[in-house]
Coordinates of C-alpha atoms and ligand atoms in Angstrom, one line a residue:
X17 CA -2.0 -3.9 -36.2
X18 CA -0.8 -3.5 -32.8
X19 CA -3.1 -5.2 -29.8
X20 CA -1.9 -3.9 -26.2
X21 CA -2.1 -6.3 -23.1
X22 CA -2.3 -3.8 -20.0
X23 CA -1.4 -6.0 -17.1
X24 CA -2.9 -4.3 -13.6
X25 CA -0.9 -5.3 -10.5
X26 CA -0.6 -2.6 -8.2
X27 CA -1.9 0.1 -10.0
X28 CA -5.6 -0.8 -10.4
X29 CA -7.2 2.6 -11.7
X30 CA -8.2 4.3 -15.1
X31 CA -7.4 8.1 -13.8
X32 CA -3.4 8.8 -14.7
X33 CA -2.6 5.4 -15.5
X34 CA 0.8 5.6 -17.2
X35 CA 0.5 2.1 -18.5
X36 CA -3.2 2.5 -19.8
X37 CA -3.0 6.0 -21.1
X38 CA 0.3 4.6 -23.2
X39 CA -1.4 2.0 -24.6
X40 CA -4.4 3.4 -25.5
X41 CA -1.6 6.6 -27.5
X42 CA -0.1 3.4 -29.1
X43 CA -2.1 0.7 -30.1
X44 CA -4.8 -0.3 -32.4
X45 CA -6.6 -2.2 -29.8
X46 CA -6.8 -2.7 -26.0
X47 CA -7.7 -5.7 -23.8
X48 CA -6.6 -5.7 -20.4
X49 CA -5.9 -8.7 -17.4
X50 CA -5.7 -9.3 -13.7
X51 CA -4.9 -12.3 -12.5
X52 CA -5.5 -13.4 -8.8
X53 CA -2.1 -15.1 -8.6
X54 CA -2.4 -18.4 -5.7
X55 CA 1.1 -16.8 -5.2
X56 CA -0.3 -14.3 -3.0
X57 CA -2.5 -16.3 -1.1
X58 CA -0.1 -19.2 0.0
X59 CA 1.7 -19.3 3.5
X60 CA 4.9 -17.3 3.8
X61 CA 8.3 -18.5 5.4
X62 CA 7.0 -17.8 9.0
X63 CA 3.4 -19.9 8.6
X64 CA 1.2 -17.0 7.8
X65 CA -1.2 -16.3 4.6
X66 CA 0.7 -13.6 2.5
X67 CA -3.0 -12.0 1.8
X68 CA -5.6 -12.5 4.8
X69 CA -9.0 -11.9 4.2
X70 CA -9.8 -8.1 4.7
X71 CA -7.3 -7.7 1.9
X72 CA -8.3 -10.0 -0.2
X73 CA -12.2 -8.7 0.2
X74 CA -11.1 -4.9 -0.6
X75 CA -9.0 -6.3 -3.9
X76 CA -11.9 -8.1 -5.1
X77 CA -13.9 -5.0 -4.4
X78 CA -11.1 -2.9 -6.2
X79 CA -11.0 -5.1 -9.4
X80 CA -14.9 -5.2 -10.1
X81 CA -14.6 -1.3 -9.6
X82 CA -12.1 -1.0 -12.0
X83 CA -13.7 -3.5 -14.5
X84 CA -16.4 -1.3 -14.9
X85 CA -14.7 1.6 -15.2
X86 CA -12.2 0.0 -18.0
X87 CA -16.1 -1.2 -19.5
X88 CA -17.1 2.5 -19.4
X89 CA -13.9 3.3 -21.7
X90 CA -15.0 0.4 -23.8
X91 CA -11.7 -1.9 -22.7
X92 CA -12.1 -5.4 -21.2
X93 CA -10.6 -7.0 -18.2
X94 CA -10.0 -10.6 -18.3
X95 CA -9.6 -12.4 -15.4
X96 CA -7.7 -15.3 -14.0
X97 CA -7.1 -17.4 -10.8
X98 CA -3.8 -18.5 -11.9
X99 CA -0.4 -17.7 -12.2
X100 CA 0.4 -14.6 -14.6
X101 CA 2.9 -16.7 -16.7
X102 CA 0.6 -19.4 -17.5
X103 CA -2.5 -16.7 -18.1
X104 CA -0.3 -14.2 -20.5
X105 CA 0.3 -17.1 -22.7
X106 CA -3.3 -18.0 -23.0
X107 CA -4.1 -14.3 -23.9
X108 CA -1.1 -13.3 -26.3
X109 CA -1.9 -16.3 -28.3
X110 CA -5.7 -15.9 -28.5
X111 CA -5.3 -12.3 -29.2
X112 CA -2.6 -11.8 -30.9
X113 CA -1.1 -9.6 -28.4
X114 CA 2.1 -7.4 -29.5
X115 CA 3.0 -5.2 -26.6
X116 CA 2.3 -5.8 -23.0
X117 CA 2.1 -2.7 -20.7
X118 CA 2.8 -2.6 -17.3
X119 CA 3.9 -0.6 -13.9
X120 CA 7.6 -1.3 -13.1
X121 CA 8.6 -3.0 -10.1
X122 CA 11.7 -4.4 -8.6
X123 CA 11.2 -6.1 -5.1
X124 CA 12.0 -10.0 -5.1
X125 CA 8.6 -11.8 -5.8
X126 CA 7.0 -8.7 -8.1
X127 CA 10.4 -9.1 -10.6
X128 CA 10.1 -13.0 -10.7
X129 CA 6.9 -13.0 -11.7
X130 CA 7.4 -10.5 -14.4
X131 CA 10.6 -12.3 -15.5
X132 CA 8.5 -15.8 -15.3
X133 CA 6.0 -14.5 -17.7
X134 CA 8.4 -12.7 -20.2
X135 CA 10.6 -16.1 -19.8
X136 CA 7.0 -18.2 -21.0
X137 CA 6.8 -15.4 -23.6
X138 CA 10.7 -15.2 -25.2
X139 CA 9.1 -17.2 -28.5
X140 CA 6.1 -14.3 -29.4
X141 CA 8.1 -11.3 -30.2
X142 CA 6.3 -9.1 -27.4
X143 CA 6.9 -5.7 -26.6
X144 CA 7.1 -5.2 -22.8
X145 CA 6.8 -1.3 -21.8
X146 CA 7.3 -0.7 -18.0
X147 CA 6.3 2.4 -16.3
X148 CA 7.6 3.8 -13.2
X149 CA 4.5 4.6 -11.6
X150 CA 3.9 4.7 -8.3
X151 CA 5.6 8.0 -7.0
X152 CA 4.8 11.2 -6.0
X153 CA 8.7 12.2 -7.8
X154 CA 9.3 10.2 -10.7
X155 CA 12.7 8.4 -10.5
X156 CA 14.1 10.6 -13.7
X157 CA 13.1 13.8 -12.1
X158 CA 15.1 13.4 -8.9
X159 CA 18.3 15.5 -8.5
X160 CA 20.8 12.7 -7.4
X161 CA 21.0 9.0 -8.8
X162 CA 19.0 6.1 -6.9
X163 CA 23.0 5.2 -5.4
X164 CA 23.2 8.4 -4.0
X165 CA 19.8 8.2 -2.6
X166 CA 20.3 10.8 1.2
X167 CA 20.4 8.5 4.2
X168 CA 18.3 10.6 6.2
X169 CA 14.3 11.4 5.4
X170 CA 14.8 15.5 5.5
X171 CA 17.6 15.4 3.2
X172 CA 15.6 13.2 0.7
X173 CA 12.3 15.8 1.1
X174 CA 14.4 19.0 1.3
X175 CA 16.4 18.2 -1.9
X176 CA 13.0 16.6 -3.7
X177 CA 10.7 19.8 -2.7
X178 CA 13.6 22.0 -3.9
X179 CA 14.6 20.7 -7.5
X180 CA 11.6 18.5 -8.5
X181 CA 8.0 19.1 -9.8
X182 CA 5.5 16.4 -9.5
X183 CA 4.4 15.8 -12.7
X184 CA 1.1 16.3 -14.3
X185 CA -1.6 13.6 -14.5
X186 CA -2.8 12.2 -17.2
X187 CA -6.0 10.9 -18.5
X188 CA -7.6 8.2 -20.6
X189 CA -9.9 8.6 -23.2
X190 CA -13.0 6.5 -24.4
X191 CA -12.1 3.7 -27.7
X192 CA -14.5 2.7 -29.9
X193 CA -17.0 -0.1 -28.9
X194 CA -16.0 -1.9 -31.1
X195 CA -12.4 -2.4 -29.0
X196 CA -14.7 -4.4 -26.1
X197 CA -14.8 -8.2 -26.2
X198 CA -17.5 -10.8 -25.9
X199 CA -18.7 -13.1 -23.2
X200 CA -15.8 -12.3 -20.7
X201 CA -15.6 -14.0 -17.4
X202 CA -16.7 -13.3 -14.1
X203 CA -14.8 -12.7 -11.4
X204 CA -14.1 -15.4 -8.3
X205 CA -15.5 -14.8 -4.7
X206 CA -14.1 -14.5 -1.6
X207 CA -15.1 -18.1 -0.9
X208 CA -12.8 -18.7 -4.7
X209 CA -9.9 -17.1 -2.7
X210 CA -10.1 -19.6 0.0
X211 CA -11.9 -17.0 2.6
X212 CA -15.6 -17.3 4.5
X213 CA -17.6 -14.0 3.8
X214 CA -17.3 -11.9 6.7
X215 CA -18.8 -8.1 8.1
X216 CA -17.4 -5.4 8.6
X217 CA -16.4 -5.4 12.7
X218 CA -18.6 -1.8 13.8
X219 CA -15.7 -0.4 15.4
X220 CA -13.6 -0.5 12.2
X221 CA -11.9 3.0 11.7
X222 CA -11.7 2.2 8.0
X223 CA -15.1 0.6 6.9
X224 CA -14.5 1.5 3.2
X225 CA -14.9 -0.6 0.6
X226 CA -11.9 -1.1 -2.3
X227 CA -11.5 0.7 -5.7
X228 CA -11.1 3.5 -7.5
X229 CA -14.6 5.2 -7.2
X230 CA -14.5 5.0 -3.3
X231 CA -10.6 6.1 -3.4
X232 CA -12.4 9.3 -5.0
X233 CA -16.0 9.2 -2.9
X234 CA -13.0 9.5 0.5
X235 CA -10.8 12.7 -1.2
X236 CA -14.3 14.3 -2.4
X237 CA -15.5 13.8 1.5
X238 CA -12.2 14.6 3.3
X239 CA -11.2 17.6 1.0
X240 CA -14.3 19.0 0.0
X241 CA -17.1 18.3 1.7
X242 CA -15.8 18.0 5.6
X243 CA -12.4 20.0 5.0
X244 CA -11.0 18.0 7.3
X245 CA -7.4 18.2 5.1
X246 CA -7.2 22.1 7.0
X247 CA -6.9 19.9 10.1
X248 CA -4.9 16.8 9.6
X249 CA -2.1 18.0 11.1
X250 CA -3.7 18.1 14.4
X251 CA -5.7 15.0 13.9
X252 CA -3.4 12.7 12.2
X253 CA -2.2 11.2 15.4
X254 CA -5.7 10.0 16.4
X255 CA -6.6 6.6 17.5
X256 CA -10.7 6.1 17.1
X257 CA -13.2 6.7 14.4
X258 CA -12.4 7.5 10.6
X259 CA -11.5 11.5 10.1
X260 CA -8.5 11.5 12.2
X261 CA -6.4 10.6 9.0
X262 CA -7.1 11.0 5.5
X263 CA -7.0 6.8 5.2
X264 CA -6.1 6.6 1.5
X265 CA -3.8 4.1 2.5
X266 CA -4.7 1.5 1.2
X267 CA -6.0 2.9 -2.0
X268 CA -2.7 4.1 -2.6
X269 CA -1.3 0.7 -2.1
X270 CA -2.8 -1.2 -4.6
X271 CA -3.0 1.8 -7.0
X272 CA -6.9 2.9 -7.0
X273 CA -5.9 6.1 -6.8
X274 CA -2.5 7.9 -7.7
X275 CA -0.4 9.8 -5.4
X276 CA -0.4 12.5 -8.0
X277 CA -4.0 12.8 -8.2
X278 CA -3.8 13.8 -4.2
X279 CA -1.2 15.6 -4.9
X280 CA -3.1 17.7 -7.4
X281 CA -6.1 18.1 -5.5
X282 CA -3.8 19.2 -2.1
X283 CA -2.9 22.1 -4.5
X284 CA -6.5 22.3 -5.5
X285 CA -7.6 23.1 -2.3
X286 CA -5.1 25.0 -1.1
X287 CA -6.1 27.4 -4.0
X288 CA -9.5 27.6 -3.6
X289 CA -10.2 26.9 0.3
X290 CA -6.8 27.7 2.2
X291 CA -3.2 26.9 2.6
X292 CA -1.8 25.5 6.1
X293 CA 0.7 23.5 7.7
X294 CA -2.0 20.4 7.3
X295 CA -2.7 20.8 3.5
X296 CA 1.6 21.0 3.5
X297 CA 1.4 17.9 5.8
X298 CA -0.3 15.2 3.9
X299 CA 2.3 16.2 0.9
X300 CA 4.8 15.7 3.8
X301 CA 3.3 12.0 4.4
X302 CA 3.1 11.3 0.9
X303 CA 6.9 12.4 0.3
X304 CA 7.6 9.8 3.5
X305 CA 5.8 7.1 0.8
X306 CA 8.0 7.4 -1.7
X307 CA 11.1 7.6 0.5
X308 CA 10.9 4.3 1.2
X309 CA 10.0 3.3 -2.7
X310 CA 13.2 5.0 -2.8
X311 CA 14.8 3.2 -0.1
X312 CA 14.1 -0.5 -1.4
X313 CA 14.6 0.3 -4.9
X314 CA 18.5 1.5 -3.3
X315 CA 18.7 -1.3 -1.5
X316 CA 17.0 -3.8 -3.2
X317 CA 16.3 -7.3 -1.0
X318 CA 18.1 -5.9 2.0
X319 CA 14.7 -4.7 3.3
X320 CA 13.8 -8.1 3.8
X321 CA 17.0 -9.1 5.5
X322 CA 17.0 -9.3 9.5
X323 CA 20.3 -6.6 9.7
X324 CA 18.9 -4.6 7.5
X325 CA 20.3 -2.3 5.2
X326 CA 22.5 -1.1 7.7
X327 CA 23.5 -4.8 8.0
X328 CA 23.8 -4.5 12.5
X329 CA 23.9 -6.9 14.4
X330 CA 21.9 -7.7 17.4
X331 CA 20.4 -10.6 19.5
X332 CA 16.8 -11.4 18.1
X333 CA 14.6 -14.2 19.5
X334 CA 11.4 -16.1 18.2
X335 CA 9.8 -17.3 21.0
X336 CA 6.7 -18.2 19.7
X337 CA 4.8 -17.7 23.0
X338 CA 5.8 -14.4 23.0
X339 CA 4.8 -14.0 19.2
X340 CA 1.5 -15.6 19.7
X341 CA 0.5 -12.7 22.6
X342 CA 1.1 -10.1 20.9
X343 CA -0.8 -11.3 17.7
X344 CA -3.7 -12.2 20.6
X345 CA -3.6 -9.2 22.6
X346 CA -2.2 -10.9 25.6
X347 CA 1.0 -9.0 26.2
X348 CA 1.2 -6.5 29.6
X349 CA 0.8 -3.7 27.8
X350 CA -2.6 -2.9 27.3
X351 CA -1.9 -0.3 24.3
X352 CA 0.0 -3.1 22.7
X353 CA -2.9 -5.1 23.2
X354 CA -5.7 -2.7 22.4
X355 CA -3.5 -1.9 18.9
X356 CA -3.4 -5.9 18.3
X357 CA -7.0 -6.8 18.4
X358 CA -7.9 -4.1 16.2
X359 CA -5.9 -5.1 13.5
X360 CA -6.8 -8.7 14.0
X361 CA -10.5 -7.5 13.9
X362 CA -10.2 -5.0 10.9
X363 CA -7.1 -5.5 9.2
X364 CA -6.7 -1.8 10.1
X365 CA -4.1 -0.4 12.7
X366 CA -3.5 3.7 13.0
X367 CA 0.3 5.0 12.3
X368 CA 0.2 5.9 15.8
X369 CA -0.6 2.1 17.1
X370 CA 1.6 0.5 14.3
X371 CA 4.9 2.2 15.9
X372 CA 4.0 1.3 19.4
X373 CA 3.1 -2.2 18.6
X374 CA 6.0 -2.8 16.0
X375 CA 8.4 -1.3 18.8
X376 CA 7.4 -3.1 21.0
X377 CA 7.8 -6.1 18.9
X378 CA 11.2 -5.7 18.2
X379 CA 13.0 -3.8 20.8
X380 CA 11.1 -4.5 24.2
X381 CA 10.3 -8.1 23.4
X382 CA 13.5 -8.1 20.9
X383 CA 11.9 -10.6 18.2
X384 CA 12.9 -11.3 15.2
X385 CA 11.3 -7.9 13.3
X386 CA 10.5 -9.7 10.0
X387 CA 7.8 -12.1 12.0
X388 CA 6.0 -8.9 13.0
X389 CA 6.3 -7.4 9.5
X390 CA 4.9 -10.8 8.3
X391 CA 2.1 -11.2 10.6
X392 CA 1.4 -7.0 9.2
X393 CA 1.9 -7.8 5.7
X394 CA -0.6 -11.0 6.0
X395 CA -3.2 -8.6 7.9
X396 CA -2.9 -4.9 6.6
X397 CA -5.6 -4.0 4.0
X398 CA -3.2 -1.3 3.0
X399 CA -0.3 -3.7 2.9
X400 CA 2.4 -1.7 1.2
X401 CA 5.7 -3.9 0.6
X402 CA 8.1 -0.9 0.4
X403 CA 6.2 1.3 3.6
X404 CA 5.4 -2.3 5.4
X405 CA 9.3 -3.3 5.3
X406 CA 10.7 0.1 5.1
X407 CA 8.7 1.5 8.1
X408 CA 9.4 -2.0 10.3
X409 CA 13.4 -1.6 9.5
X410 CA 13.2 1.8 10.5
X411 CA 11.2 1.2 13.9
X412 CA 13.5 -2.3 14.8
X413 CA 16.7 -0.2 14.0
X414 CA 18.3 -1.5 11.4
X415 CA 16.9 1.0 8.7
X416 CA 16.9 4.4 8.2
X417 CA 16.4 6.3 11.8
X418 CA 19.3 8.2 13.1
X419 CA 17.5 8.1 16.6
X420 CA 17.4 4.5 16.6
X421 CA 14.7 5.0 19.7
X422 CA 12.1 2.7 21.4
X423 CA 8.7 3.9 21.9
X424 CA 7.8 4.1 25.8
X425 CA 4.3 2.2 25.6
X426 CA 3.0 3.5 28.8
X427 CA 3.8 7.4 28.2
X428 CA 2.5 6.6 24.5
X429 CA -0.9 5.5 25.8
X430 CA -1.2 8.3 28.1
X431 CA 0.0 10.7 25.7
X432 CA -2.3 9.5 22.5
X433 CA -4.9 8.1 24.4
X434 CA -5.2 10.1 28.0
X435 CA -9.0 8.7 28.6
X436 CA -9.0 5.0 27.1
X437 CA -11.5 5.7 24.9
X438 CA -9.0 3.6 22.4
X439 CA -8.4 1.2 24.8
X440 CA -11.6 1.0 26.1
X441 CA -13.0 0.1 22.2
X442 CA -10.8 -3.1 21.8
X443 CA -10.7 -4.5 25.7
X444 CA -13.6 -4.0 27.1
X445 CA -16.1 -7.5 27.0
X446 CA -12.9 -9.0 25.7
X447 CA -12.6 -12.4 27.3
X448 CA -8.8 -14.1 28.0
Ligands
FAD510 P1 -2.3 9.6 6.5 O1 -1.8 10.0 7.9 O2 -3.6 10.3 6.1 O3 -1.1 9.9 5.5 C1 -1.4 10.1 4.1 C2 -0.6 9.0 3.3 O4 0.8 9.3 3.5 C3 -0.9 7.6 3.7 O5 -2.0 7.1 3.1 C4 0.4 6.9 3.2 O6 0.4 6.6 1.9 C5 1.5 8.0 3.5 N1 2.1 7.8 4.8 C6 1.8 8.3 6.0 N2 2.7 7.9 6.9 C7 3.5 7.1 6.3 C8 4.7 6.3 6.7 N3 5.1 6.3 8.0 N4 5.3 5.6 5.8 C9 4.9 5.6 4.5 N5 3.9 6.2 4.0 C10 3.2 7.0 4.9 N6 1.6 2.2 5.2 C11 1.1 1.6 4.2 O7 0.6 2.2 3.3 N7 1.3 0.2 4.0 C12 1.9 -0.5 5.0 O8 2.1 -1.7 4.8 C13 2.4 0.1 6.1 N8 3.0 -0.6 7.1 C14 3.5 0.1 8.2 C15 4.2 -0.6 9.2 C16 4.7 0.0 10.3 C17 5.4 -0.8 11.4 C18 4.5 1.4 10.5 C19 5.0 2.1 11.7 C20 3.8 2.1 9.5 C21 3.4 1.5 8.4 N9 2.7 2.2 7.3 C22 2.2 1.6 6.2 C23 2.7 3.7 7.3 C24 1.5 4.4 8.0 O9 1.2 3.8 9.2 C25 0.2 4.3 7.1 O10 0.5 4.7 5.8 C26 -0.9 5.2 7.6 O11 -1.2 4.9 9.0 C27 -2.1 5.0 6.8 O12 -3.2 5.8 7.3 P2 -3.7 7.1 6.4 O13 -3.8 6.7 5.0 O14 -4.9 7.6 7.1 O15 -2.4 8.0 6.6

């Protein structure tokens, strides 16, 4: 009799979920586990939280969601507030667990914890199966090998629209009841985490909450019932309110909902309502996504390192007055600013707002880049390591830009946001 383990990290959904779907194919029975690991919530090298708390709110939203939605197909989640090595043992020996599924990673902390738990499990003859899982183009379907990976973004998209197809997703079907466990426990709080409950600040351009449902309720909504996908294009750029962007974001970073399933429904719609350079554009964005999947899976810890993966040289600083007024809001540019408090106050910054503020970060006030990427990774509810690191080296100069340009704040504002109605939102009643 073969029992599966699925082990959800960042690829919290039941729709195409390689790992799921492979184990349900496979095995006789099927428990699942997600464990809250303290890992993620302890300070980093640079003194901040590695999860803050809008984060940490829309994962506990996300896993509840996807508890009942593994319930509906009759599978159980477990759940622990410890580390996965120490909880994997616990399960594999009180289930008699013979194959553990799971998505496949490869940045620094993801691999050690894997390797940790495989190292606590090298005595019970387990099965690990690990699925690539998290792109738009699988890794075996590209057209060069991960070494030869293009330097530049348009030859990577170019050579990927040209020779691969995304493939299809695929879809999990209902066990017996009789796969479901008894009595299993609930999951911790906010307050559990180490976080005061909190509301949602009214200005927030992304009030959503996590999980896979409202991943779908947004695509349904953007798509379908406003069609705003025909104009994203045009909008994408867009500072204030929710529609200017589709915001899967941060669905897409913990793995609510698949890139493929977009994908599928871009094609969808272009089908049934129309075809345009927006409906080509949000493939575009996606593509940019797993670019940079691409680009740390190349280079491996590089992303993390201060030179880069180009490995250049230049004079950083870490004045920590400097640091502290642009994580307050209290530099002398008041788009830095504006940017600053809303992602203090939301955990949500536009793409716009993120290049401004991140280049002004590291090439007007030349500080050390990773600090920045830190303080984004700590507050981001869409913190994505590959996009969060890849997207920083690329704006501080030592990734993948050939441009290597600095964003002129002033011309920025006036360009992006000519009436400071943006500006206006954050500053205004705002006391220093
Ligand atoms: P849309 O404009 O609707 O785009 C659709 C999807 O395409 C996004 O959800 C995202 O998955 C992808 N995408 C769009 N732009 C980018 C991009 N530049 N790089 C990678 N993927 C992209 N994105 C994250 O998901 N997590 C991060 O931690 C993150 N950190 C960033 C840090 C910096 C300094 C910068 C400049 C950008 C960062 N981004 C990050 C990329 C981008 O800002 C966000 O993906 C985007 O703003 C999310 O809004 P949206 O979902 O409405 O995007």
């Amino acid at each position: 009799m073969k029992t599966a383990l699925v082990w959800f990290k960042n690829d919290l959904r039941v729709a195409d979920n390689a790992s799921l779907y492979n184990a349900v194919k496979n095995c006789d029975r099927v428990i699942s586990v997600y464990c809250f690991d303290p890992k993620l919530f302890a300070k980093d090298q640079f003194g901040f939280k590695k999860t803050e708390r809008y984060r940490a709110k829309f994962l506990l939203e996300t896993v509840q969601d996807l508890k009942q939605n593994l319930a509906n197909l009759n599978i159980s989640l477990l759940s622990f507030e410890k580390s996965p090595e120490i909880a994997l043992l616990e399960i594999v020996r009180k289930y008699n667990i013979t194959d553990i599924y799971l998505q496949k990673e490869w940045t620094a902390e993801e691999t050690e914890s894997i390797k940790n738990v495989k190292d606590n499990l090298k005595t019970e003859k387990i099965d690990f199966v690990e699925t690539y899982d998290q792109f738009l183009f699988h890794p075996n379907d590209l057209p060069f090998s991960i070494a030869a990976l293009p330097y530049v973004f348009t030859d990577f998209r170019k050579k990927c629209e040209r020779n691969c197809k995304v493939k299809n997703t695929v879809n999990i079907s209902k066990l017996s009841a009789t796969n479901k466990l008894e009595n299993i426990n609930d999951l911790p709080s906010l307050n559990n985490l180490g976080f005061e409950n909190f509301e949602t600040d009214h200005r927030s351009a992304f009030p959503y909450k996590g999980g896979e449902t409202e991943a779908l309720k947004r695509l349904q909504y953007y798509f379908w019932e406003s069609k705003k996908l025909s104009y994203y294009k045009k909008t994408r750029n867009g500072l204030v309110g929710e529609d200017y962007s589709s915001k899967f974001s941060a669905w897409l970073a913990n793995g609510s909902i698949s890139a493929k399933t977009i994908y599928e429904q871009v094609k969808s719609y272009e089908k049934e309502v129309a075809k345009n350079d927006s409906t080509y554009w949000l493939i575009f964005e996606l593509i940019w996504r797993d670019y940079f999947k691409y680009v740390s899976l190349k280079h491996g810890n590089n992303i993390f390192k201060l030179g880069g993966i180009l490995n250049k040289k230049y004079n950083w600083n870490n004045n920590s007055d400097l640091i502290e007024q642009w994580i307050n809001g209290q530099t002398k540019e008041a788009f830095v600013n504006a940017n600053m408090l809303e992602i203090k106050q939301t955990g949500w910054m536009s793409n716009r707002g993120r290049q401004n503020v991140a280049s002004y970060f590291a090439k007007e006030l030349e500080l050390d880049w990773r600090i920045g990427a830190a303080y984004f990774e700590a507050m981001l509810i869409d913190y994505d390591v590959h996009s969060n690191y890849g997207n920083w080296l690329y704006v501080a100069g030592v990734g993948n830009d050939p441009r290597d340009r600095k964003f002129n704040v002033k011309l920025q504002a006036k360009r992006y946001d000519p009436n400071q109605k943006f500006q206006n939102l954050w500053l205004q009643n705002q006391l220093f």
